[in-house]
């Protein structure tokens, strides 16, 4: 299993999903860029062919992204040559060379373990706002009005059983204590976000949310999973059999 290759395909599929969701976008030759306006380099970016990486078309995409004044990523669909890589760096892009991804096949994972926490899937906008507020209250976002923007973006993309994007909320005595999101494409699922509120960590909530997402994805036909882990996320996913793999260098760049 090429974990980091899957991670790159996942990110590209996510940007294509954002473009299909009707967010601001532009295309130049074999490349495109999309922006939700959120302050996140995973919600704004471009997908380019290696040939675009070394051509004048690159400048048009980068100029468009810079006008949006938000963090962004640039993904290259194949290994760029040395000249193309140098051009990307010369245009102010920072190459990702030291990160790691995690992944595992879904075969062999016990999907029948009952979660020890009350976990419900988000199926309406009111529940979506409650779900997104878990992240806001935990300090994931600090910009004024960010919760409203996040809810709007998630609602526009669609969600719920049978959809590529799904959200779950964990409760304890009726109070939200955790939230998680998954994105499914082709035969894979990306474990997008997982947040457990301060004071409720190390009690198995993150593990329960992860198991629920993996089981739901398997029922929809996924056979492999990928995650981009934080330090805490590494331990959670490693305990569930995820393997760590270094990124493919010079395939993802960050707009400075």
CSV table of C-alpha atoms in Angstrom, one decimal:
chain,number,residue,atom,x,y,z
A,1,UNK,CA,0.0,0.0,0.0
A,2,UNK,CA,1.5,3.3,-1.1
A,3,UNK,CA,0.3,5.4,1.8
A,4,UNK,CA,1.8,8.7,0.7
A,5,UNK,CA,0.7,8.2,-2.9
A,6,UNK,CA,-2.8,7.7,-1.6
A,7,UNK,CA,-2.5,10.8,0.5
A,8,UNK,CA,-1.7,12.9,-2.5
A,9,UNK,CA,-4.6,11.5,-4.5
A,10,UNK,CA,-6.8,12.2,-1.5
A,11,UNK,CA,-5.8,15.8,-1.3
A,12,UNK,CA,-6.3,16.2,-5.1
A,13,UNK,CA,-9.7,14.6,-4.9
A,14,UNK,CA,-10.7,16.9,-2.0
A,15,UNK,CA,-9.8,20.0,-4.1
A,16,UNK,CA,-11.9,18.6,-7.0
A,17,UNK,CA,-14.8,18.1,-4.6
A,18,UNK,CA,-14.5,21.7,-3.5
A,19,UNK,CA,-14.5,22.8,-7.1
A,20,UNK,CA,-17.6,20.6,-7.8
A,21,UNK,CA,-19.2,22.3,-4.7
A,22,UNK,CA,-19.3,25.6,-6.6
A,23,UNK,CA,-16.6,27.5,-4.7
A,24,UNK,CA,-14.5,30.1,-6.5
A,25,UNK,CA,-12.2,28.5,-9.0
A,26,UNK,CA,-10.1,29.0,-12.1
A,27,UNK,CA,-8.5,26.7,-14.7
A,28,UNK,CA,-5.4,27.2,-16.7
A,29,UNK,CA,-4.3,24.4,-19.1
A,30,UNK,CA,-4.1,21.2,-17.2
A,31,UNK,CA,-4.2,22.9,-13.8
A,32,UNK,CA,-6.9,24.4,-11.6
A,33,UNK,CA,-7.2,26.3,-8.4
A,34,UNK,CA,-10.1,26.5,-5.9
A,35,UNK,CA,-10.8,28.6,-2.8
A,36,UNK,CA,-13.4,28.4,-0.1
A,37,UNK,CA,-12.1,31.6,1.6
A,38,UNK,CA,-11.5,29.7,4.9
A,39,UNK,CA,-8.1,30.3,6.6
A,40,UNK,CA,-6.7,26.9,5.9
A,41,UNK,CA,-4.3,25.5,3.3
A,42,UNK,CA,-6.4,22.4,3.1
A,43,UNK,CA,-9.4,24.4,2.0
A,44,UNK,CA,-7.7,26.4,-0.7
A,45,UNK,CA,-5.2,25.3,-3.3
A,46,UNK,CA,-4.3,24.1,-6.8
A,47,UNK,CA,-3.8,20.8,-8.5
A,48,UNK,CA,-1.3,20.9,-11.4
A,49,UNK,CA,0.4,18.6,-13.8
A,50,UNK,CA,4.2,18.5,-13.7
A,51,UNK,CA,4.2,20.2,-17.1
A,52,UNK,CA,2.3,23.2,-15.6
A,53,UNK,CA,4.8,23.3,-12.7
A,54,UNK,CA,7.4,24.5,-15.2
A,55,UNK,CA,5.3,26.7,-17.4
A,56,UNK,CA,3.9,30.3,-17.4
A,57,UNK,CA,0.5,28.8,-16.6
A,58,UNK,CA,1.7,28.4,-13.1
A,59,UNK,CA,1.9,32.1,-12.5
A,60,UNK,CA,-1.7,32.6,-13.5
A,61,UNK,CA,-2.8,30.1,-10.9
A,62,UNK,CA,-0.6,31.4,-8.2
A,63,UNK,CA,-1.6,35.0,-8.8
A,64,UNK,CA,-5.3,34.0,-8.5
A,65,UNK,CA,-4.6,32.2,-5.2
A,66,UNK,CA,-2.7,35.1,-3.8
A,67,UNK,CA,-5.6,37.4,-4.6
A,68,UNK,CA,-7.7,35.4,-2.2
A,69,UNK,CA,-5.3,36.2,0.7
A,70,UNK,CA,-5.7,32.9,2.4
A,71,UNK,CA,-3.3,30.0,3.0
A,72,UNK,CA,-3.2,27.5,0.1
A,73,UNK,CA,-1.5,24.3,-1.1
A,74,UNK,CA,-0.3,23.4,-4.5
A,75,UNK,CA,-0.3,19.7,-5.4
A,76,UNK,CA,1.7,18.2,-8.3
A,77,UNK,CA,0.1,15.1,-9.8
A,78,UNK,CA,3.4,13.6,-10.7
A,79,UNK,CA,7.1,14.0,-9.7
A,80,UNK,CA,8.3,17.4,-11.0
A,81,UNK,CA,11.7,17.5,-12.6
A,82,UNK,CA,14.5,19.6,-11.0
A,83,UNK,CA,13.8,22.6,-13.1
A,84,UNK,CA,10.0,22.6,-12.3
A,85,UNK,CA,10.8,22.2,-8.6
A,86,UNK,CA,13.2,25.1,-8.7
A,87,UNK,CA,10.5,27.2,-10.5
A,88,UNK,CA,7.9,26.4,-7.8
A,89,UNK,CA,10.3,27.4,-5.0
A,90,UNK,CA,11.4,30.5,-6.9
A,91,UNK,CA,7.7,31.5,-7.0
A,92,UNK,CA,7.6,31.5,-3.2
A,93,UNK,CA,6.3,28.1,-2.6
A,94,UNK,CA,7.6,26.0,0.3
A,95,UNK,CA,8.0,22.3,-0.5
A,96,UNK,CA,6.8,19.6,1.9
A,97,UNK,CA,9.7,17.3,2.5
A,98,UNK,CA,9.6,16.2,6.1
A,99,UNK,CA,5.9,15.3,6.9
A,100,UNK,CA,4.3,11.9,7.4
A,101,UNK,CA,1.1,10.3,6.5
A,102,UNK,CA,-0.6,7.2,8.0
A,103,UNK,CA,-2.7,4.5,6.4
A,104,UNK,CA,-4.0,1.0,6.5
A,105,UNK,CA,-6.2,-1.5,4.6
A,106,UNK,CA,-9.6,-1.8,6.1
A,107,UNK,CA,-9.5,-5.6,5.8
A,108,UNK,CA,-8.9,-7.3,9.1
A,109,UNK,CA,-10.2,-4.3,11.2
A,110,UNK,CA,-12.9,-5.3,13.7
A,111,UNK,CA,-15.8,-3.1,12.6
A,112,UNK,CA,-18.3,-4.6,15.0
A,113,UNK,CA,-16.9,-3.1,18.2
A,114,UNK,CA,-19.7,-1.1,19.9
A,115,UNK,CA,-18.5,2.4,20.8
A,116,UNK,CA,-18.5,3.2,24.6
A,117,UNK,CA,-19.8,6.7,23.9
A,118,UNK,CA,-23.0,8.0,22.4
A,119,UNK,CA,-22.0,8.9,18.8
A,120,UNK,CA,-24.5,10.2,16.2
A,121,UNK,CA,-24.1,11.0,12.6
A,122,UNK,CA,-24.9,14.6,11.5
A,123,UNK,CA,-27.9,14.7,9.2
A,124,UNK,CA,-29.2,18.3,9.4
A,125,UNK,CA,-27.8,21.8,9.6
A,126,UNK,CA,-28.7,22.3,13.2
A,127,UNK,CA,-26.7,19.2,14.1
A,128,UNK,CA,-23.9,20.3,11.8
A,129,UNK,CA,-23.6,23.6,13.7
A,130,UNK,CA,-23.4,21.7,17.0
A,131,UNK,CA,-20.7,19.5,15.4
A,132,UNK,CA,-18.6,22.4,14.1
A,133,UNK,CA,-18.9,24.2,17.4
A,134,UNK,CA,-16.9,21.5,19.1
A,135,UNK,CA,-13.9,22.6,17.0
A,136,UNK,CA,-14.6,26.3,17.6
A,137,UNK,CA,-14.9,25.9,21.4
A,138,UNK,CA,-11.6,23.9,21.4
A,139,UNK,CA,-9.8,26.8,19.8
A,140,UNK,CA,-9.3,25.4,16.3
A,141,UNK,CA,-10.4,28.7,14.8
A,142,UNK,CA,-10.0,32.2,16.2
A,143,UNK,CA,-11.2,34.4,13.4
A,144,UNK,CA,-14.5,36.3,13.9
A,145,UNK,CA,-17.4,34.6,12.2
A,146,UNK,CA,-15.4,31.5,11.4
A,147,UNK,CA,-18.0,29.1,12.8
A,148,UNK,CA,-20.6,30.5,10.5
A,149,UNK,CA,-18.3,30.2,7.5
A,150,UNK,CA,-17.3,26.7,8.4
A,151,UNK,CA,-21.0,25.6,8.7
A,152,UNK,CA,-21.8,27.3,5.4
A,153,UNK,CA,-18.9,25.5,3.6
A,154,UNK,CA,-19.8,22.1,5.1
A,155,UNK,CA,-23.5,22.6,4.2
A,156,UNK,CA,-22.7,23.5,0.6
A,157,UNK,CA,-20.5,20.5,0.2
A,158,UNK,CA,-23.3,18.2,1.4
A,159,UNK,CA,-23.1,15.5,4.1
A,160,UNK,CA,-24.8,12.5,5.6
A,161,UNK,CA,-25.2,8.8,5.0
A,162,UNK,CA,-24.4,7.9,1.4
A,163,UNK,CA,-22.5,11.1,0.8
A,164,UNK,CA,-18.7,11.3,0.3
A,165,UNK,CA,-18.5,13.7,3.3
A,166,UNK,CA,-19.8,12.6,6.6
A,167,UNK,CA,-19.7,14.1,10.1
A,168,UNK,CA,-20.2,12.5,13.6
A,169,UNK,CA,-20.6,14.0,17.0
A,170,UNK,CA,-19.9,12.3,20.3
A,171,UNK,CA,-22.0,13.2,23.4
A,172,UNK,CA,-21.7,12.6,27.1
A,173,UNK,CA,-25.0,13.2,29.1
A,174,UNK,CA,-26.3,15.2,26.1
A,175,UNK,CA,-23.2,17.5,25.9
A,176,UNK,CA,-21.1,17.4,22.7
A,177,UNK,CA,-17.6,16.1,23.7
A,178,UNK,CA,-16.1,15.2,20.3
A,179,UNK,CA,-16.5,15.6,16.6
A,180,UNK,CA,-15.1,14.0,13.5
A,181,UNK,CA,-15.3,14.1,9.7
A,182,UNK,CA,-14.5,11.7,6.9
A,183,UNK,CA,-14.2,12.1,3.1
A,184,UNK,CA,-14.6,9.0,0.8
A,185,UNK,CA,-13.5,8.8,-2.8
A,186,UNK,CA,-12.9,5.9,-5.1
A,187,UNK,CA,-12.1,3.0,-2.7
A,188,UNK,CA,-10.5,5.0,0.1
A,189,UNK,CA,-11.6,7.1,3.0
A,190,UNK,CA,-9.7,10.1,4.5
A,191,UNK,CA,-10.1,10.7,8.2
A,192,UNK,CA,-10.3,14.4,7.9
A,193,UNK,CA,-10.7,15.9,11.3
A,194,UNK,CA,-11.1,14.6,14.8
A,195,UNK,CA,-11.5,16.7,17.9
A,196,UNK,CA,-12.1,15.8,21.6
A,197,UNK,CA,-12.8,18.5,24.1
A,198,UNK,CA,-10.4,19.4,26.8
A,199,UNK,CA,-11.0,17.4,29.9
A,200,UNK,CA,-12.5,14.5,27.9
A,201,UNK,CA,-9.3,13.3,26.2
A,202,UNK,CA,-7.7,9.9,26.9
A,203,UNK,CA,-11.1,8.4,27.5
A,204,UNK,CA,-11.5,6.6,24.2
A,205,UNK,CA,-13.7,9.2,22.5
A,206,UNK,CA,-11.3,9.7,19.6
A,207,UNK,CA,-10.9,6.0,19.1
A,208,UNK,CA,-14.7,5.5,19.1
A,209,UNK,CA,-15.1,8.3,16.5
A,210,UNK,CA,-12.4,6.7,14.4
A,211,UNK,CA,-13.9,3.3,14.5
A,212,UNK,CA,-17.3,4.6,13.6
A,213,UNK,CA,-15.9,6.4,10.5
A,214,UNK,CA,-13.9,3.4,9.4
A,215,UNK,CA,-16.9,1.1,9.7
A,216,UNK,CA,-19.2,3.5,7.8
A,217,UNK,CA,-16.6,3.8,5.0
A,218,UNK,CA,-16.2,0.0,4.8
A,219,UNK,CA,-20.0,-0.3,4.4
A,220,UNK,CA,-19.8,2.2,1.5
A,221,UNK,CA,-17.1,0.1,-0.2
A,222,UNK,CA,-13.9,1.6,1.0
A,223,UNK,CA,-11.0,-0.8,1.3
A,224,UNK,CA,-8.2,1.5,2.6
A,225,UNK,CA,-7.9,4.6,4.9
A,226,UNK,CA,-5.5,7.5,5.1
A,227,UNK,CA,-4.9,10.1,7.8
A,228,UNK,CA,-2.6,13.2,8.2
A,229,UNK,CA,-1.9,12.8,11.9
A,230,UNK,CA,-1.0,15.3,14.6
A,231,UNK,CA,1.2,14.0,17.4
A,232,UNK,CA,-1.8,12.9,19.4
A,233,UNK,CA,-3.4,11.5,16.2
A,234,UNK,CA,-0.4,9.4,15.6
A,235,UNK,CA,-0.9,7.4,18.8
A,236,UNK,CA,-4.6,7.0,18.2
A,237,UNK,CA,-4.2,5.7,14.6
A,238,UNK,CA,-1.1,3.6,15.4
A,239,UNK,CA,-3.1,1.7,18.0
A,240,UNK,CA,-5.7,0.9,15.3
A,241,UNK,CA,-3.1,-0.5,13.0
A,242,UNK,CA,-2.2,2.5,10.9
A,243,UNK,CA,1.3,2.5,9.5
A,244,UNK,CA,3.5,5.7,9.2
A,245,UNK,CA,5.0,6.7,5.9
A,246,UNK,CA,7.1,9.8,4.9
A,247,UNK,CA,5.6,12.1,2.3
A,248,UNK,CA,6.7,11.9,-1.3
A,249,UNK,CA,8.9,15.0,-1.3
A,250,UNK,CA,8.3,18.0,-3.6
A,251,UNK,CA,4.7,16.9,-4.5
A,252,UNK,CA,3.0,19.3,-2.1
A,253,UNK,CA,3.9,22.9,-1.8
A,254,UNK,CA,2.6,25.7,0.5
A,255,UNK,CA,1.8,29.2,-0.7
A,256,UNK,CA,3.7,31.6,1.6
